Coordinates of C-alpha atoms and ligand atoms in Angstrom, one line a residue:
X1 CA 0.0 0.0 0.0
X2 CA 1.3 3.5 -0.9
X3 CA 0.2 6.4 1.2
X4 CA -0.2 9.6 -0.8
X5 CA -1.0 13.2 0.2
X6 CA -2.5 15.1 -2.7
X7 CA -2.2 18.9 -2.4
X8 CA -4.4 21.7 -3.7
X9 CA -4.3 25.4 -2.9
X10 CA -5.6 27.7 -5.5
X11 CA -8.4 27.8 -8.1
X12 CA -6.4 26.3 -11.0
X13 CA -5.4 23.3 -8.9
X14 CA -8.8 21.9 -8.3
X15 CA -9.6 20.8 -11.9
X16 CA -6.1 19.3 -12.2
X17 CA -6.4 17.2 -9.0
X18 CA -10.0 15.9 -9.5
X19 CA -9.1 13.3 -12.2
X20 CA -6.1 12.1 -10.1
X21 CA -8.3 11.5 -7.1
X22 CA -10.9 9.8 -9.2
X23 CA -8.2 7.4 -10.6
X24 CA -6.8 6.8 -7.2
X25 CA -10.2 5.8 -5.9
X26 CA -10.2 2.9 -8.4
X27 CA -7.2 1.4 -6.6
X28 CA -8.1 1.2 -3.0
X29 CA -6.0 -1.9 -2.5
X30 CA -2.8 -0.1 -3.8
X31 CA -3.2 3.5 -2.9
X32 CA -4.4 5.2 0.3
X33 CA -4.8 9.0 -0.2
X34 CA -5.5 12.2 1.8
X35 CA -6.4 15.5 0.3
X36 CA -4.8 18.6 1.8
X37 CA -6.1 22.1 0.9
X38 CA -3.6 24.8 1.9
X39 CA -6.3 27.5 1.9
X40 CA -4.4 29.8 -0.4
X41 CA -7.7 30.5 -2.1
X42 CA -10.6 30.6 0.4
X43 CA -13.5 32.6 -1.1
X44 CA -16.4 30.3 -1.9
X45 CA -16.3 31.4 -5.5
X46 CA -12.6 30.7 -5.8
X47 CA -12.6 27.4 -4.0
X48 CA -15.6 25.5 -2.5
X49 CA -17.8 25.9 -5.6
X50 CA -15.1 24.1 -7.6
X51 CA -15.2 21.1 -5.3
X52 CA -19.0 20.9 -5.9
X53 CA -18.8 21.3 -9.6
X54 CA -16.0 18.8 -10.0
X55 CA -17.6 16.2 -7.7
X56 CA -14.4 16.3 -5.6
X57 CA -14.3 15.0 -2.0
X58 CA -14.0 17.7 0.7
X59 CA -10.4 18.1 1.8
X60 CA -9.3 15.9 4.7
X61 CA -7.1 18.7 6.1
X62 CA -7.4 22.4 5.5
X63 CA -4.3 24.4 6.4
X64 CA -6.3 27.7 6.3
X65 CA -3.3 29.8 5.4
X66 CA -5.1 32.5 3.4
X67 CA -3.5 35.5 1.6
X68 CA -0.3 37.4 2.3
X69 CA 2.9 38.4 0.6
X70 CA 4.7 35.7 -1.3
X71 CA 7.1 35.0 1.6
X72 CA 4.4 35.1 4.2
X73 CA 2.1 32.8 2.3
X74 CA 4.8 30.3 1.3
X75 CA 6.2 30.2 4.8
X76 CA 2.8 29.7 6.4
X77 CA 2.1 26.8 4.1
X78 CA 5.5 25.2 4.8
X79 CA 5.0 25.4 8.6
X80 CA 1.5 23.9 8.5
X81 CA 2.3 21.3 5.9
X82 CA 5.4 20.1 7.8
X83 CA 3.1 19.2 10.7
X84 CA 0.9 17.2 8.5
X85 CA 3.8 15.3 6.9
X86 CA 5.2 14.5 10.4
X87 CA 1.9 13.3 11.6
X88 CA 0.8 11.3 8.5
X89 CA 4.1 9.9 7.2
X90 CA 3.2 9.8 3.5
X91 CA 5.3 7.8 1.0
X92 CA 4.5 10.3 -1.7
X93 CA 3.2 13.9 -2.0
X94 CA 1.5 14.9 -5.3
X95 CA 1.5 18.6 -6.3
X96 CA -0.1 20.2 -9.4
X97 CA 0.5 23.3 -11.4
X98 CA 2.7 26.3 -10.4
X99 CA 1.1 28.2 -7.5
X100 CA 2.8 29.1 -4.2
X101 CA 1.2 26.0 -2.6
X102 CA 2.9 23.8 -5.2
X103 CA 6.4 25.0 -4.4
X104 CA 5.9 25.3 -0.7
X105 CA 4.7 21.7 -0.2
X106 CA 7.4 20.4 -2.5
X107 CA 10.2 22.0 -0.5
X108 CA 8.6 20.9 2.8
X109 CA 8.2 17.3 1.8
X110 CA 11.6 16.9 0.2
X111 CA 13.3 18.2 3.3
X112 CA 11.6 15.4 5.2
X113 CA 12.9 12.9 2.5
X114 CA 9.4 12.3 1.2
X115 CA 9.1 11.7 -2.5
X116 CA 7.2 14.2 -4.5
X117 CA 5.4 14.0 -7.9
X118 CA 4.8 17.2 -9.9
X119 CA 1.9 17.1 -12.3
X120 CA 2.3 19.6 -15.2
X121 CA 6.1 19.6 -14.9
X122 CA 8.5 21.2 -17.4
X123 CA 6.5 24.2 -18.5
X124 CA 8.7 27.3 -18.9
X125 CA 7.9 30.9 -19.8
X126 CA 11.6 31.9 -19.2
X127 CA 10.1 35.0 -17.5
X128 CA 11.6 35.3 -14.1
X129 CA 9.2 38.2 -13.3
X130 CA 6.4 35.7 -13.1
X131 CA 6.1 34.1 -9.6
X132 CA 4.8 31.0 -11.3
X133 CA 8.1 30.5 -13.2
X134 CA 10.0 30.6 -9.9
X135 CA 7.5 28.1 -8.5
X136 CA 7.9 25.8 -11.5
X137 CA 11.7 25.8 -11.4
X138 CA 12.0 25.2 -7.7
X139 CA 9.4 22.4 -7.8
X140 CA 10.8 20.6 -10.8
X141 CA 14.4 20.5 -9.6
X142 CA 13.3 18.7 -6.4
X143 CA 10.7 16.3 -7.7
X144 CA 11.0 12.5 -8.2
X145 CA 8.3 12.1 -10.7
X146 CA 7.8 14.8 -13.4
X147 CA 4.5 14.3 -15.3
X148 CA 4.4 16.4 -18.4
X149 CA 1.6 17.6 -20.8
X150 CA 3.7 17.9 -24.0
X151 CA 7.0 17.2 -25.6
X152 CA 8.3 20.7 -25.2
X153 CA 8.1 20.2 -21.5
X154 CA 10.1 17.0 -21.8
X155 CA 12.8 18.9 -23.7
X156 CA 12.9 21.7 -21.2
X157 CA 13.5 19.2 -18.4
X158 CA 16.2 17.3 -20.3
X159 CA 18.0 20.5 -21.1
X160 CA 18.0 21.3 -17.4
X161 CA 19.7 18.0 -16.7
X162 CA 16.7 16.1 -15.3
X163 CA 17.4 12.3 -15.8
X164 CA 15.0 10.8 -18.4
X165 CA 13.8 8.1 -16.1
X166 CA 12.1 10.8 -14.0
X167 CA 10.1 12.3 -16.9
X168 CA 6.7 10.9 -17.9
X169 CA 4.8 12.3 -20.8
X170 CA 1.2 11.5 -19.7
X171 CA -1.0 14.2 -21.2
X172 CA -3.1 16.9 -19.6
X173 CA -5.2 16.4 -16.4
X174 CA -6.9 19.8 -16.9
X175 CA -8.2 18.4 -20.2
X176 CA -9.4 15.2 -18.4
X177 CA -11.7 17.4 -16.3
X178 CA -12.7 19.5 -19.4
X179 CA -13.7 16.4 -21.4
X180 CA -15.5 14.8 -18.5
X181 CA -17.7 17.9 -18.0
X182 CA -18.1 19.4 -21.4
X183 CA -21.5 17.7 -22.1
X184 CA -22.8 18.6 -18.7
X185 CA -21.8 22.2 -19.3
X186 CA -23.5 22.1 -22.7
X187 CA -26.7 20.8 -21.3
X188 CA -27.0 23.2 -18.4
X189 CA -29.0 26.5 -18.1
X190 CA -26.9 28.8 -20.2
X191 CA -25.1 31.3 -18.0
X192 CA -24.8 33.8 -20.9
X193 CA -28.5 34.0 -21.5
X194 CA -29.0 35.6 -18.1
X195 CA -26.4 38.1 -19.0
X196 CA -28.3 39.5 -22.0
X197 CA -26.0 38.3 -24.7
X198 CA -26.5 35.7 -27.4
X199 CA -24.5 32.6 -28.4
X200 CA -21.3 33.4 -30.3
X201 CA -22.0 37.1 -30.0
X202 CA -19.8 38.0 -27.0
X203 CA -16.2 37.7 -25.9
X204 CA -15.3 36.3 -22.5
X205 CA -12.4 37.6 -20.6
X206 CA -10.2 36.8 -17.5
X207 CA -7.3 38.8 -16.3
X208 CA -5.5 38.6 -13.0
X209 CA -1.7 38.5 -13.6
X210 CA 0.2 40.9 -11.4
X211 CA 2.1 42.0 -14.6
X212 CA -1.1 43.3 -16.1
X213 CA -3.3 44.3 -13.2
X214 CA -0.9 45.7 -10.5
X215 CA 0.5 48.5 -12.7
X216 CA -1.7 51.5 -13.4
X217 CA -0.4 52.6 -16.9
X218 CA -0.4 49.0 -18.1
X219 CA -3.9 48.3 -16.9
X220 CA -5.2 51.6 -18.2
X221 CA -3.7 50.8 -21.7
X222 CA -5.3 47.3 -21.7
X223 CA -8.6 48.7 -20.6
X224 CA -8.4 51.3 -23.5
X225 CA -8.0 48.5 -26.1
X226 CA -10.7 46.4 -24.5
X227 CA -13.1 49.4 -24.6
X228 CA -12.6 49.7 -28.3
X229 CA -13.2 45.9 -28.8
X230 CA -16.3 46.1 -26.6
X231 CA -17.8 48.8 -28.9
X232 CA -18.1 46.0 -31.5
X233 CA -18.8 43.0 -29.3
X234 CA -19.8 42.8 -25.6
X235 CA -17.2 41.5 -23.3
X236 CA -18.2 39.4 -20.2
X237 CA -15.6 39.7 -17.5
X238 CA -15.8 37.4 -14.4
X239 CA -13.4 39.3 -12.1
X240 CA -10.7 37.8 -10.0
X241 CA -10.5 39.4 -6.5
X242 CA -7.0 40.8 -7.1
X243 CA -8.2 42.5 -10.3
X244 CA -11.2 44.0 -8.6
X245 CA -9.1 45.4 -5.9
X246 CA -6.6 47.0 -8.3
X247 CA -9.4 48.4 -10.7
X248 CA -10.9 50.0 -7.6
X249 CA -7.6 51.5 -6.5
X250 CA -7.0 52.9 -10.0
X251 CA -10.5 54.2 -10.4
X252 CA -11.2 52.0 -13.4
X253 CA -13.9 49.7 -12.0
X254 CA -16.7 52.2 -13.0
X255 CA -15.8 51.3 -16.7
X256 CA -17.1 47.8 -16.1
X257 CA -20.6 47.8 -14.6
X258 CA -22.0 44.6 -13.2
X259 CA -23.8 42.6 -15.9
X260 CA -26.9 42.4 -13.6
X261 CA -27.3 46.2 -14.1
X262 CA -27.7 45.7 -17.9
X263 CA -31.3 44.6 -17.3
X264 CA -32.0 43.3 -20.8
X265 CA -30.2 42.6 -24.1
X266 CA -26.6 43.8 -24.2
X267 CA -24.8 44.9 -27.4
X268 CA -21.7 46.7 -26.3
X269 CA -19.5 47.3 -23.3
X270 CA -17.4 45.5 -20.8
X271 CA -19.6 43.8 -18.2
X272 CA -18.2 42.4 -15.0
X273 CA -19.5 39.5 -13.0
X274 CA -18.3 37.7 -9.8
X275 CA -15.8 34.8 -10.5
X276 CA -17.8 32.0 -12.0
X277 CA -17.8 28.3 -11.0
X278 CA -16.2 25.7 -13.1
X279 CA -19.3 24.6 -15.1
X280 CA -20.6 28.1 -15.6
X281 CA -17.3 29.3 -16.9
X282 CA -17.0 26.3 -19.2
X283 CA -20.5 27.1 -20.5
X284 CA -19.5 30.8 -21.0
X285 CA -16.2 29.8 -22.7
X286 CA -17.6 27.2 -25.2
X287 CA -20.4 29.5 -26.4
X288 CA -18.2 32.7 -26.9
X289 CA -16.9 34.1 -30.1
X290 CA -13.4 34.3 -28.6
X291 CA -11.5 34.6 -25.3
X292 CA -9.3 37.3 -24.0
X293 CA -7.1 36.1 -21.1
X294 CA -3.8 36.2 -19.3
X295 CA -4.5 32.8 -17.6
X296 CA -2.4 29.6 -18.3
X297 CA -5.1 27.0 -18.2
X298 CA -7.5 28.9 -20.5
X299 CA -5.0 28.7 -23.3
X300 CA -5.3 25.0 -23.1
X301 CA -9.0 24.7 -22.6
X302 CA -9.7 27.0 -25.6
X303 CA -7.3 24.9 -27.7
X304 CA -9.4 21.8 -27.0
X305 CA -12.7 23.6 -27.5
X306 CA -11.6 25.2 -30.7
X307 CA -12.4 28.7 -29.4
X308 CA -10.0 31.5 -30.5
X309 CA -7.9 32.7 -27.6
X310 CA -6.0 36.0 -27.4
X311 CA -3.4 35.8 -24.6
X312 CA -2.5 39.2 -23.1
X313 CA 1.0 38.3 -22.0
X314 CA 4.5 38.7 -23.5
X315 CA 5.3 35.0 -23.3
X316 CA 3.7 31.6 -22.6
X317 CA 4.9 28.5 -20.8
X318 CA 2.4 26.6 -23.0
X319 CA 3.8 27.1 -26.5
X320 CA 1.9 24.0 -27.8
X321 CA -1.3 26.0 -27.6
X322 CA 0.2 28.4 -30.1
X323 CA 1.8 25.8 -32.4
X324 CA -1.1 23.3 -32.3
X325 CA -4.0 25.3 -30.9
X326 CA -6.1 28.4 -31.2
X327 CA -3.9 30.6 -29.1
X328 CA -2.4 33.9 -30.3
X329 CA 0.0 35.9 -28.0
X330 CA -0.9 39.6 -28.1
X331 CA 1.2 40.9 -25.1
X332 CA -0.2 43.9 -23.3
X333 CA 0.2 46.3 -26.2
X334 CA -3.2 47.8 -26.9
X335 CA -2.6 48.0 -30.7
X336 CA -1.8 44.3 -30.9
X337 CA -4.8 43.3 -28.7
X338 CA -7.1 45.4 -30.8
X339 CA -5.7 44.2 -34.2
X340 CA -6.0 40.5 -33.2
X341 CA -9.6 40.9 -31.9
X342 CA -10.5 42.8 -35.1
X343 CA -9.2 40.0 -37.2
X344 CA -11.4 37.5 -35.4
X345 CA -14.4 39.9 -35.7
X346 CA -13.8 40.0 -39.5
X347 CA -13.9 36.2 -39.6
X348 CA -10.1 35.6 -39.6
X349 CA -9.6 33.2 -36.7
X350 CA -7.1 30.5 -36.1
X351 CA -8.1 26.9 -36.5
X352 CA -6.3 24.6 -34.2
X353 CA -5.9 20.9 -33.4
X354 CA -5.8 19.0 -30.1
X355 CA -2.2 18.1 -28.9
X356 CA -1.2 14.5 -28.5
X357 CA -2.4 12.7 -25.4
X358 CA -4.9 15.4 -24.4
X359 CA -7.4 12.6 -24.5
X360 CA -9.0 12.6 -21.0
X361 CA -6.8 9.8 -19.6
X362 CA -3.8 11.6 -18.1
X363 CA -5.1 11.0 -14.5
X364 CA -5.3 7.3 -15.2
X365 CA -1.7 7.2 -16.5
X366 CA -0.3 9.2 -13.6
X367 CA -1.9 6.9 -11.1
X368 CA -0.8 3.7 -12.9
X369 CA 2.8 5.0 -12.8
X370 CA 2.6 5.9 -9.1
X371 CA 1.2 2.4 -8.4
X372 CA 4.1 0.9 -10.3
X373 CA 1.9 -0.6 -13.0
X374 CA 2.5 -0.9 -16.8
X375 CA 0.9 2.3 -18.1
X376 CA 1.7 2.7 -21.8
Ligands
UD1_1 C1 -2.8 32.6 -7.7 C2 -1.6 31.9 -8.4 C3 -1.7 32.1 -9.9 C4 -3.1 31.6 -10.4 C5 -4.2 32.3 -9.7 C6 -5.5 31.8 -10.1 C7 0.5 32.1 -7.2 C8 1.8 32.7 -7.1 N1 -0.4 32.6 -8.0 O1 -2.7 34.0 -8.0 O2 -0.7 31.4 -10.6 O3 -3.2 31.8 -11.8 O4 -4.0 32.0 -8.3 O5 -6.5 32.5 -9.4 O6 0.3 31.1 -6.4 N2 -8.0 36.7 -2.9 C9 -9.3 36.8 -2.4 N3 -9.9 35.6 -2.2 C10 -9.3 34.4 -2.4 C11 -8.0 34.4 -2.9 C12 -7.3 35.5 -3.1 O7 -9.8 37.8 -2.2 O8 -9.9 33.3 -2.3 C13 -7.3 38.0 -3.1 C14 -6.5 38.5 -2.0 O9 -6.5 39.9 -1.9 C15 -5.1 38.1 -2.3 C16 -5.1 38.2 -3.8 O10 -6.4 37.8 -4.2 O11 -4.1 38.8 -1.7 C17 -4.1 37.3 -4.5 O12 -4.2 36.0 -4.1 P1 -3.0 34.9 -4.3 O13 -3.4 33.6 -3.9 O14 -1.8 35.5 -3.6 O15 -2.6 35.0 -5.8 P2 -3.5 35.0 -7.1 O16 -3.4 36.3 -7.7 O17 -4.9 34.5 -6.8

């Protein structure tokens, strides 16, 4: 029997962990597992609603660390997670993605000589101003199993000197969750109908990167470009708490009224909503004309759904979404954002294909490898 602690902390972790837990549940005689939530994200709309949508079990242990500076948050997670490891004696810790919780739990476990598996290893933006890049590098250099989503990630790891026997190209767990829930999201009460827009006649947007939202001139420029796009097609913007806080501080929030205030059909403008749950956002995404984002996971989800995606970042750790998928990098330059959106509105959008092994079975492969079974 292998005893595993699975770790989640922030919104983009939940849909990555759900398929792993599901696959572990199928091997009760081989794997015993506990779920630890660090509490990095704690608002209902950023956390609990995802557990419900994804049918995930409630965490066995909640570290309740909450927000803080990077050092504070990372340190609090490490102190609390160390207690859990000392009490539970796991054989393996599984971490996903690239958030502070991922790195903090990896360092803590390794210093106790516990083996660690990183799901979504090897992604690199080469941008050291991104906290996630630092988290990815620190995590990968320490881990014992590196589960990758594509061959670029394998190459990155090999170039950094990671032995080949630690690297396993298994596919994409985020896409496991997407494929599992896509029909359910299609069949549900359409979330966009309540917002006064019609299918295919709106853009959906997410934005929360510190590089975009923490800087007044950058955010003001982006909002200028978005305003011009929104004159042609309404933009629905479920707002991350960090972004709401910054927009308020820069006195820009008034440019994006809550969609409930529209009270009827909507034809132009940027309309804000609270953060949406997993299924509601999937429903919004799959029925949109295109997506504007600075998220990592959305670049992958739009690639699989075939929805054009404009990524408002200077670089991506997920280049396969550009080479294979529907993703176009537009940076935070207002001219580029506007030009790319205009192309889509004039019918010039990129057609993509689904990358290898993004087939809904990555979680199964990962768990087979952890259980020491033949997995290919
Ligand atoms: C984190 C991840 C980022 C991921 C994002 C998804 C890191 C370094 N970053 O960024 O990679 O894309 O989650 O959402 O781990 N807040 C709330 N309620 C919450 C959580 C956060 O109000 O439930 C607010 C707080 O003011 C907090 C701020 O958002 O200080 C930032 O939260 P934090 O977890 O530090 O980083 P994110 O920006 O959410």
